[in-house]
JSON list of C-alpha atoms in Angstrom, two decimals:
[
{"chain": "U", "resi": 1, "resn": "MET", "atom": "CA", "xyz": [-12.10, -9.38, -82.93]},
{"chain": "U", "resi": 2, "resn": "ASP", "atom": "CA", "xyz": [-12.85, -12.97, -83.53]},
{"chain": "U", "resi": 3, "resn": "TYR", "atom": "CA", "xyz": [-12.96, -15.68, -80.68]},
{"chain": "U", "resi": 4, "resn": "ALA", "atom": "CA", "xyz": [-9.86, -17.42, -81.77]},
{"chain": "U", "resi": 5, "resn": "ARG", "atom": "CA", "xyz": [-7.81, -14.16, -81.44]},
{"chain": "U", "resi": 6, "resn": "MET", "atom": "CA", "xyz": [-9.40, -13.41, -78.07]},
{"chain": "U", "resi": 7, "resn": "ARG", "atom": "CA", "xyz": [-8.41, -16.96, -76.78]},
{"chain": "U", "resi": 8, "resn": "ALA", "atom": "CA", "xyz": [-4.97, -16.52, -77.86]},
{"chain": "U", "resi": 9, "resn": "LEU", "atom": "CA", "xyz": [-4.86, -13.19, -76.01]},
{"chain": "U", "resi": 10, "resn": "ALA", "atom": "CA", "xyz": [-6.40, -14.77, -73.02]},
{"chain": "U", "resi": 11, "resn": "ASP", "atom": "CA", "xyz": [-3.92, -17.53, -73.12]},
{"chain": "U", "resi": 12, "resn": "GLU", "atom": "CA", "xyz": [-1.09, -14.99, -73.31]},
{"chain": "U", "resi": 13, "resn": "LEU", "atom": "CA", "xyz": [-2.61, -13.12, -70.20]},
{"chain": "U", "resi": 14, "resn": "GLY", "atom": "CA", "xyz": [-2.71, -16.70, -68.65]},
{"chain": "U", "resi": 15, "resn": "ALA", "atom": "CA", "xyz": [0.99, -17.23, -69.02]},
{"chain": "U", "resi": 16, "resn": "PHE", "atom": "CA", "xyz": [1.79, -13.71, -67.80]},
{"chain": "U", "resi": 17, "resn": "ALA", "atom": "CA", "xyz": [-0.27, -14.08, -64.70]},
{"chain": "U", "resi": 18, "resn": "GLU", "atom": "CA", "xyz": [1.56, -17.26, -63.81]},
{"chain": "U", "resi": 19, "resn": "GLY", "atom": "CA", "xyz": [4.51, -15.28, -63.18]},
{"chain": "U", "resi": 20, "resn": "LEU", "atom": "CA", "xyz": [2.77, -13.00, -60.81]},
{"chain": "U", "resi": 21, "resn": "GLU", "atom": "CA", "xyz": [1.99, -13.25, -57.03]},
{"chain": "U", "resi": 22, "resn": "GLY", "atom": "CA", "xyz": [-1.68, -13.69, -55.90]},
{"chain": "U", "resi": 23, "resn": "ALA", "atom": "CA", "xyz": [-4.63, -15.37, -57.27]},
{"chain": "U", "resi": 24, "resn": "TRP", "atom": "CA", "xyz": [-5.38, -14.22, -60.77]},
{"chain": "U", "resi": 25, "resn": "ARG", "atom": "CA", "xyz": [-8.34, -15.01, -63.05]},
{"chain": "U", "resi": 26, "resn": "VAL", "atom": "CA", "xyz": [-8.34, -14.73, -67.03]},
{"chain": "U", "resi": 27, "resn": "GLU", "atom": "CA", "xyz": [-11.68, -14.44, -68.64]},
{"chain": "U", "resi": 28, "resn": "ILE", "atom": "CA", "xyz": [-13.17, -13.15, -71.77]},
{"chain": "U", "resi": 29, "resn": "GLY", "atom": "CA", "xyz": [-15.82, -10.77, -71.23]},
{"chain": "U", "resi": 30, "resn": "PRO", "atom": "CA", "xyz": [-17.87, -8.18, -73.69]},
{"chain": "U", "resi": 31, "resn": "GLU", "atom": "CA", "xyz": [-14.81, -5.98, -74.10]},
{"chain": "U", "resi": 32, "resn": "GLY", "atom": "CA", "xyz": [-12.39, -8.85, -74.60]},
{"chain": "U", "resi": 33, "resn": "PRO", "atom": "CA", "xyz": [-9.87, -10.60, -72.51]},
{"chain": "U", "resi": 34, "resn": "LEU", "atom": "CA", "xyz": [-9.20, -9.44, -68.99]},
{"chain": "U", "resi": 35, "resn": "LEU", "atom": "CA", "xyz": [-6.84, -10.42, -66.06]},
{"chain": "U", "resi": 36, "resn": "ALA", "atom": "CA", "xyz": [-8.06, -9.70, -62.60]},
{"chain": "U", "resi": 37, "resn": "LEU", "atom": "CA", "xyz": [-6.75, -10.15, -59.13]},
{"chain": "U", "resi": 38, "resn": "ARG", "atom": "CA", "xyz": [-9.01, -11.98, -56.72]},
{"chain": "U", "resi": 39, "resn": "SER", "atom": "CA", "xyz": [-8.76, -11.21, -53.07]},
{"chain": "U", "resi": 40, "resn": "ARG", "atom": "CA", "xyz": [-10.12, -14.20, -51.36]},
{"chain": "U", "resi": 41, "resn": "PRO", "atom": "CA", "xyz": [-10.12, -14.75, -47.40]},
{"chain": "U", "resi": 42, "resn": "LYS", "atom": "CA", "xyz": [-9.78, -18.14, -46.26]},
{"chain": "U", "resi": 43, "resn": "ARG", "atom": "CA", "xyz": [-13.57, -18.39, -45.43]},
{"chain": "U", "resi": 44, "resn": "HIS", "atom": "CA", "xyz": [-14.14, -18.35, -49.28]},
{"chain": "U", "resi": 45, "resn": "ALA", "atom": "CA", "xyz": [-12.23, -21.65, -49.65]},
{"chain": "U", "resi": 46, "resn": "GLY", "atom": "CA", "xyz": [-14.28, -23.21, -46.79]},
{"chain": "U", "resi": 47, "resn": "ILE", "atom": "CA", "xyz": [-17.35, -22.45, -48.59]},
{"chain": "U", "resi": 48, "resn": "VAL", "atom": "CA", "xyz": [-16.12, -23.62, -51.83]},
{"chain": "U", "resi": 49, "resn": "ARG", "atom": "CA", "xyz": [-15.16, -26.89, -50.18]},
{"chain": "U", "resi": 50, "resn": "ARG", "atom": "CA", "xyz": [-18.65, -27.25, -48.59]},
{"chain": "U", "resi": 51, "resn": "LEU", "atom": "CA", "xyz": [-20.31, -26.69, -51.65]},
{"chain": "U", "resi": 52, "resn": "ARG", "atom": "CA", "xyz": [-18.29, -28.98, -53.65]},
{"chain": "U", "resi": 53, "resn": "GLU", "atom": "CA", "xyz": [-18.78, -31.89, -51.14]},
{"chain": "U", "resi": 54, "resn": "GLN", "atom": "CA", "xyz": [-22.51, -31.37, -51.04]},
{"chain": "U", "resi": 55, "resn": "VAL", "atom": "CA", "xyz": [-22.94, -31.17, -54.70]},
{"chain": "U", "resi": 56, "resn": "ASP", "atom": "CA", "xyz": [-20.76, -34.08, -55.48]},
{"chain": "U", "resi": 57, "resn": "ARG", "atom": "CA", "xyz": [-22.61, -36.22, -53.00]},
{"chain": "U", "resi": 58, "resn": "GLN", "atom": "CA", "xyz": [-25.90, -35.51, -54.73]},
{"chain": "U", "resi": 59, "resn": "LEU", "atom": "CA", "xyz": [-24.46, -35.79, -58.35]},
{"chain": "U", "resi": 60, "resn": "ARG", "atom": "CA", "xyz": [-24.13, -39.47, -57.85]},
{"chain": "U", "resi": 61, "resn": "THR", "atom": "CA", "xyz": [-27.87, -39.82, -57.93]},
{"chain": "U", "resi": 62, "resn": "THR", "atom": "CA", "xyz": [-28.86, -36.87, -60.22]},
{"chain": "U", "resi": 63, "resn": "HIS", "atom": "CA", "xyz": [-25.97, -36.77, -62.76]},
{"chain": "U", "resi": 64, "resn": "PRO", "atom": "CA", "xyz": [-23.78, -39.87, -62.12]},
{"chain": "U", "resi": 65, "resn": "ASP", "atom": "CA", "xyz": [-21.19, -38.93, -64.87]},
{"chain": "U", "resi": 66, "resn": "HIS", "atom": "CA", "xyz": [-20.80, -35.34, -63.55]},
{"chain": "U", "resi": 67, "resn": "ILE", "atom": "CA", "xyz": [-18.56, -33.78, -61.02]},
{"chain": "U", "resi": 68, "resn": "CYS", "atom": "CA", "xyz": [-18.43, -30.37, -59.18]},
{"chain": "U", "resi": 69, "resn": "ALA", "atom": "CA", "xyz": [-15.16, -28.82, -60.39]},
{"chain": "U", "resi": 70, "resn": "SER", "atom": "CA", "xyz": [-13.54, -25.47, -61.28]},
{"chain": "U", "resi": 71, "resn": "PRO", "atom": "CA", "xyz": [-12.90, -25.19, -64.92]},
{"chain": "U", "resi": 72, "resn": "HIS", "atom": "CA", "xyz": [-13.09, -22.41, -67.41]},
{"chain": "U", "resi": 73, "resn": "ILE", "atom": "CA", "xyz": [-16.44, -22.40, -69.15]},
{"chain": "U", "resi": 74, "resn": "GLU", "atom": "CA", "xyz": [-16.53, -20.99, -72.85]},
{"chain": "U", "resi": 75, "resn": "HIS", "atom": "CA", "xyz": [-19.11, -20.15, -75.35]},
{"chain": "U", "resi": 76, "resn": "PRO", "atom": "CA", "xyz": [-17.35, -19.34, -78.50]},
{"chain": "U", "resi": 77, "resn": "ALA", "atom": "CA", "xyz": [-20.26, -18.05, -80.54]},
{"chain": "U", "resi": 78, "resn": "LEU", "atom": "CA", "xyz": [-20.79, -15.44, -77.87]},
{"chain": "U", "resi": 79, "resn": "GLY", "atom": "CA", "xyz": [-17.04, -14.73, -77.45]},
{"chain": "U", "resi": 80, "resn": "ARG", "atom": "CA", "xyz": [-17.20, -15.36, -73.78]},
{"chain": "U", "resi": 81, "resn": "MET", "atom": "CA", "xyz": [-15.03, -17.40, -71.24]},
{"chain": "U", "resi": 82, "resn": "LEU", "atom": "CA", "xyz": [-15.86, -17.27, -67.55]},
{"chain": "U", "resi": 83, "resn": "HIS", "atom": "CA", "xyz": [-14.16, -18.85, -64.66]},
{"chain": "U", "resi": 84, "resn": "PRO", "atom": "CA", "xyz": [-16.45, -19.57, -61.85]},
{"chain": "U", "resi": 85, "resn": "ASP", "atom": "CA", "xyz": [-15.52, -20.81, -58.40]},
{"chain": "U", "resi": 86, "resn": "LEU", "atom": "CA", "xyz": [-17.38, -24.09, -59.23]},
{"chain": "U", "resi": 87, "resn": "ALA", "atom": "CA", "xyz": [-19.37, -25.74, -62.03]},
{"chain": "U", "resi": 88, "resn": "VAL", "atom": "CA", "xyz": [-21.29, -28.97, -62.67]},
{"chain": "U", "resi": 89, "resn": "VAL", "atom": "CA", "xyz": [-19.33, -30.51, -65.55]},
{"chain": "U", "resi": 90, "resn": "PRO", "atom": "CA", "xyz": [-19.24, -34.09, -67.09]},
{"chain": "U", "resi": 91, "resn": "GLU", "atom": "CA", "xyz": [-16.02, -35.67, -65.43]},
{"chain": "U", "resi": 92, "resn": "ALA", "atom": "CA", "xyz": [-14.82, -36.78, -68.87]},
{"chain": "U", "resi": 93, "resn": "THR", "atom": "CA", "xyz": [-14.46, -33.10, -69.93]},
{"chain": "U", "resi": 94, "resn": "LEU", "atom": "CA", "xyz": [-11.69, -32.56, -67.68]},
{"chain": "U", "resi": 95, "resn": "ASP", "atom": "CA", "xyz": [-9.63, -35.23, -69.46]},
{"chain": "U", "resi": 96, "resn": "GLU", "atom": "CA", "xyz": [-10.21, -33.67, -73.03]},
{"chain": "U", "resi": 97, "resn": "ASP", "atom": "CA", "xyz": [-7.91, -31.42, -74.84]},
{"chain": "U", "resi": 98, "resn": "GLY", "atom": "CA", "xyz": [-8.48, -27.67, -74.80]},
{"chain": "U", "resi": 99, "resn": "PRO", "atom": "CA", "xyz": [-8.52, -24.99, -72.06]},
{"chain": "U", "resi": 100, "resn": "ALA", "atom": "CA", "xyz": [-12.25, -24.82, -71.33]},
{"chain": "U", "resi": 101, "resn": "VAL", "atom": "CA", "xyz": [-15.56, -26.72, -71.02]},
{"chain": "U", "resi": 102, "resn": "ASP", "atom": "CA", "xyz": [-18.10, -25.83, -73.63]},
{"chain": "U", "resi": 103, "resn": "ALA", "atom": "CA", "xyz": [-20.95, -24.07, -72.05]},
{"chain": "U", "resi": 104, "resn": "SER", "atom": "CA", "xyz": [-23.52, -26.37, -73.54]},
{"chain": "U", "resi": 105, "resn": "ARG", "atom": "CA", "xyz": [-22.27, -29.23, -71.31]},
{"chain": "U", "resi": 106, "resn": "VAL", "atom": "CA", "xyz": [-22.64, -27.34, -68.00]},
{"chain": "U", "resi": 107, "resn": "PRO", "atom": "CA", "xyz": [-25.81, -27.51, -66.26]},
{"chain": "U", "resi": 108, "resn": "ALA", "atom": "CA", "xyz": [-24.95, -25.35, -63.28]},
{"chain": "U", "resi": 109, "resn": "SER", "atom": "CA", "xyz": [-22.49, -22.71, -61.93]},
{"chain": "U", "resi": 110, "resn": "ILE", "atom": "CA", "xyz": [-21.59, -21.42, -58.50]},
{"chain": "U", "resi": 111, "resn": "GLU", "atom": "CA", "xyz": [-19.70, -18.31, -57.42]},
{"chain": "U", "resi": 112, "resn": "ILE", "atom": "CA", "xyz": [-18.77, -17.08, -54.14]},
{"chain": "U", "resi": 113, "resn": "ALA", "atom": "CA", "xyz": [-18.40, -13.27, -53.86]},
{"chain": "U", "resi": 114, "resn": "THR", "atom": "CA", "xyz": [-15.09, -11.97, -52.81]},
{"chain": "U", "resi": 115, "resn": "LEU", "atom": "CA", "xyz": [-14.33, -9.07, -50.29]},
{"chain": "U", "resi": 116, "resn": "ALA", "atom": "CA", "xyz": [-13.76, -6.55, -53.21]},
{"chain": "U", "resi": 117, "resn": "GLU", "atom": "CA", "xyz": [-16.17, -7.79, -56.00]},
{"chain": "U", "resi": 118, "resn": "GLY", "atom": "CA", "xyz": [-19.76, -8.45, -56.17]},
{"chain": "U", "resi": 119, "resn": "SER", "atom": "CA", "xyz": [-21.41, -10.55, -58.83]},
{"chain": "U", "resi": 120, "resn": "ALA", "atom": "CA", "xyz": [-24.01, -8.15, -60.06]},
{"chain": "U", "resi": 121, "resn": "ALA", "atom": "CA", "xyz": [-23.15, -8.59, -63.88]},
{"chain": "U", "resi": 122, "resn": "ARG", "atom": "CA", "xyz": [-22.32, -12.14, -63.75]},
{"chain": "U", "resi": 123, "resn": "PRO", "atom": "CA", "xyz": [-25.95, -13.66, -63.74]},
{"chain": "U", "resi": 124, "resn": "THR", "atom": "CA", "xyz": [-26.47, -12.12, -67.17]},
{"chain": "U", "resi": 125, "resn": "ALA", "atom": "CA", "xyz": [-23.27, -13.46, -68.37]},
{"chain": "U", "resi": 126, "resn": "PHE", "atom": "CA", "xyz": [-24.15, -17.04, -67.35]},
{"chain": "U", "resi": 127, "resn": "ALA", "atom": "CA", "xyz": [-27.67, -16.73, -68.50]},
{"chain": "U", "resi": 128, "resn": "ALA", "atom": "CA", "xyz": [-26.37, -15.74, -71.98]},
{"chain": "U", "resi": 129, "resn": "MET", "atom": "CA", "xyz": [-24.25, -18.81, -71.93]},
{"chain": "U", "resi": 130, "resn": "GLY", "atom": "CA", "xyz": [-27.34, -20.97, -71.43]},
{"chain": "U", "resi": 131, "resn": "ILE", "atom": "CA", "xyz": [-26.31, -22.31, -67.92]},
{"chain": "U", "resi": 132, "resn": "ALA", "atom": "CA", "xyz": [-29.47, -23.54, -66.30]},
{"chain": "U", "resi": 133, "resn": "HIS", "atom": "CA", "xyz": [-28.72, -22.99, -62.82]},
{"chain": "U", "resi": 134, "resn": "TYR", "atom": "CA", "xyz": [-26.66, -20.44, -61.13]},
{"chain": "U", "resi": 135, "resn": "LEU", "atom": "CA", "xyz": [-25.78, -19.87, -57.57]},
{"chain": "U", "resi": 136, "resn": "ILE", "atom": "CA", "xyz": [-24.30, -16.76, -55.90]},
{"chain": "U", "resi": 137, "resn": "VAL", "atom": "CA", "xyz": [-23.10, -17.01, -52.21]},
{"chain": "U", "resi": 138, "resn": "ASP", "atom": "CA", "xyz": [-22.32, -13.68, -50.71]},
{"chain": "U", "resi": 139, "resn": "PRO", "atom": "CA", "xyz": [-20.31, -14.09, -47.34]},
{"chain": "U", "resi": 140, "resn": "ARG", "atom": "CA", "xyz": [-20.33, -10.11, -47.06]},
{"chain": "U", "resi": 141, "resn": "THR", "atom": "CA", "xyz": [-23.87, -10.14, -46.41]},
{"chain": "U", "resi": 142, "resn": "GLY", "atom": "CA", "xyz": [-24.75, -13.91, -45.48]},
{"chain": "U", "resi": 143, "resn": "THR", "atom": "CA", "xyz": [-27.02, -14.09, -48.49]},
{"chain": "U", "resi": 144, "resn": "ILE", "atom": "CA", "xyz": [-27.48, -16.66, -51.40]},
{"chain": "U", "resi": 145, "resn": "GLU", "atom": "CA", "xyz": [-29.34, -16.02, -54.70]},
{"chain": "U", "resi": 146, "resn": "VAL", "atom": "CA", "xyz": [-30.43, -18.85, -56.91]},
{"chain": "U", "resi": 147, "resn": "HIS", "atom": "CA", "xyz": [-30.97, -17.87, -60.60]},
{"chain": "U", "resi": 148, "resn": "SER", "atom": "CA", "xyz": [-32.70, -20.37, -63.28]},
{"chain": "U", "resi": 149, "resn": "ASP", "atom": "CA", "xyz": [-34.65, -20.59, -66.22]},
{"chain": "U", "resi": 150, "resn": "PRO", "atom": "CA", "xyz": [-32.34, -18.55, -68.67]},
{"chain": "U", "resi": 151, "resn": "CYS", "atom": "CA", "xyz": [-34.30, -16.82, -71.29]},
{"chain": "U", "resi": 152, "resn": "LYS", "atom": "CA", "xyz": [-33.09, -14.23, -73.78]},
{"chain": "U", "resi": 153, "resn": "GLY", "atom": "CA", "xyz": [-29.75, -13.59, -72.09]},
{"chain": "U", "resi": 154, "resn": "ARG", "atom": "CA", "xyz": [-31.37, -13.39, -68.44]},
{"chain": "U", "resi": 155, "resn": "TYR", "atom": "CA", "xyz": [-32.62, -15.44, -65.83]},
{"chain": "U", "resi": 156, "resn": "ALA", "atom": "CA", "xyz": [-36.42, -15.61, -65.62]},
{"chain": "U", "resi": 157, "resn": "ARG", "atom": "CA", "xyz": [-36.36, -16.60, -62.01]},
{"chain": "U", "resi": 158, "resn": "LYS", "atom": "CA", "xyz": [-34.34, -15.49, -59.02]},
{"chain": "U", "resi": 159, "resn": "ASP", "atom": "CA", "xyz": [-34.83, -16.70, -55.27]},
{"chain": "U", "resi": 160, "resn": "ALA", "atom": "CA", "xyz": [-33.11, -15.30, -52.34]},
{"chain": "U", "resi": 161, "resn": "TYR", "atom": "CA", "xyz": [-32.07, -16.96, -49.13]},
{"chain": "U", "resi": 162, "resn": "ILE", "atom": "CA", "xyz": [-29.96, -16.34, -46.11]},
{"chain": "U", "resi": 163, "resn": "PHE", "atom": "CA", "xyz": [-27.00, -18.34, -44.41]},
{"chain": "U", "resi": 164, "resn": "GLY", "atom": "CA", "xyz": [-28.67, -21.16, -42.28]},
{"chain": "U", "resi": 165, "resn": "ASP", "atom": "CA", "xyz": [-31.28, -21.99, -44.88]},
{"chain": "U", "resi": 166, "resn": "THR", "atom": "CA", "xyz": [-31.41, -25.18, -46.89]},
{"chain": "U", "resi": 167, "resn": "VAL", "atom": "CA", "xyz": [-31.43, -23.93, -50.46]},
{"chain": "U", "resi": 168, "resn": "PRO", "atom": "CA", "xyz": [-32.95, -25.61, -53.49]},
{"chain": "U", "resi": 169, "resn": "PHE", "atom": "CA", "xyz": [-30.59, -25.36, -56.53]},
{"chain": "U", "resi": 170, "resn": "GLY", "atom": "CA", "xyz": [-31.71, -27.18, -59.61]},
{"chain": "U", "resi": 171, "resn": "PRO", "atom": "CA", "xyz": [-32.19, -30.81, -58.45]},
{"chain": "U", "resi": 172, "resn": "TRP", "atom": "CA", "xyz": [-30.06, -30.41, -55.51]},
{"chain": "U", "resi": 173, "resn": "LEU", "atom": "CA", "xyz": [-30.32, -29.12, -52.00]},
{"chain": "U", "resi": 174, "resn": "ILE", "atom": "CA", "xyz": [-27.51, -26.91, -50.29]},
{"chain": "U", "resi": 175, "resn": "ASP", "atom": "CA", "xyz": [-27.33, -26.81, -46.56]},
{"chain": "U", "resi": 176, "resn": "THR", "atom": "CA", "xyz": [-25.90, -23.43, -45.59]},
{"chain": "U", "resi": 177, "resn": "ALA", "atom": "CA", "xyz": [-25.81, -23.78, -41.71]},
{"chain": "U", "resi": 178, "resn": "ASP", "atom": "CA", "xyz": [-22.12, -24.16, -41.67]},
{"chain": "U", "resi": 179, "resn": "PHE", "atom": "CA", "xyz": [-21.40, -21.28, -44.13]},
{"chain": "U", "resi": 180, "resn": "ARG", "atom": "CA", "xyz": [-19.66, -18.27, -42.39]},
{"chain": "U", "resi": 181, "resn": "ARG", "atom": "CA", "xyz": [-19.74, -14.70, -43.05]},
{"chain": "U", "resi": 182, "resn": "TYR", "atom": "CA", "xyz": [-16.61, -12.78, -43.89]},
{"chain": "U", "resi": 183, "resn": "GLY", "atom": "CA", "xyz": [-15.31, -10.84, -40.90]},
{"chain": "U", "resi": 184, "resn": "LYS", "atom": "CA", "xyz": [-13.35, -7.69, -41.01]},
{"chain": "U", "resi": 185, "resn": "VAL", "atom": "CA", "xyz": [-10.76, -7.33, -43.67]},
{"chain": "U", "resi": 186, "resn": "GLY", "atom": "CA", "xyz": [-7.66, -9.00, -42.56]},
{"chain": "U", "resi": 187, "resn": "SER", "atom": "CA", "xyz": [-9.57, -11.60, -40.42]}
]
């Protein structure tokens, strides 16, 4: 199936999801468009806010025309469209037509693991899209992984950290001292 058809199906799924309760995500993966429910405790939102604020502050120096936002990222040649929790993108891309930011314009992507899903397959997907820096925060375990140097669809480098560390992420530093682990389900 060609990418234009997959995008049309993803758009239909997105329109359908708007009528559903809960937080839904539409992406285009190796098997085509998918619709998935995200289970996110409120601590997820706290980590997203802290990350966005830290990265945005540093972007003023490192990438003055970029911001940390939450757009869809697509790579039509690969037939992929992903929706990370955060991505570093040129601010102007958010005013352009179209549903997603081209992956070639995204230097970094960030995801926070949810209660139900891990991120085991995600680094490969972002590496294949050419995203230079990929950060996974896992509040279930209190760990952070920094992936960098995409090469042949994989990241050549992976560095591990724990909550409380100051984490180098591309040209930025992430202070994780205020990150909180998920509590028991329902807390």
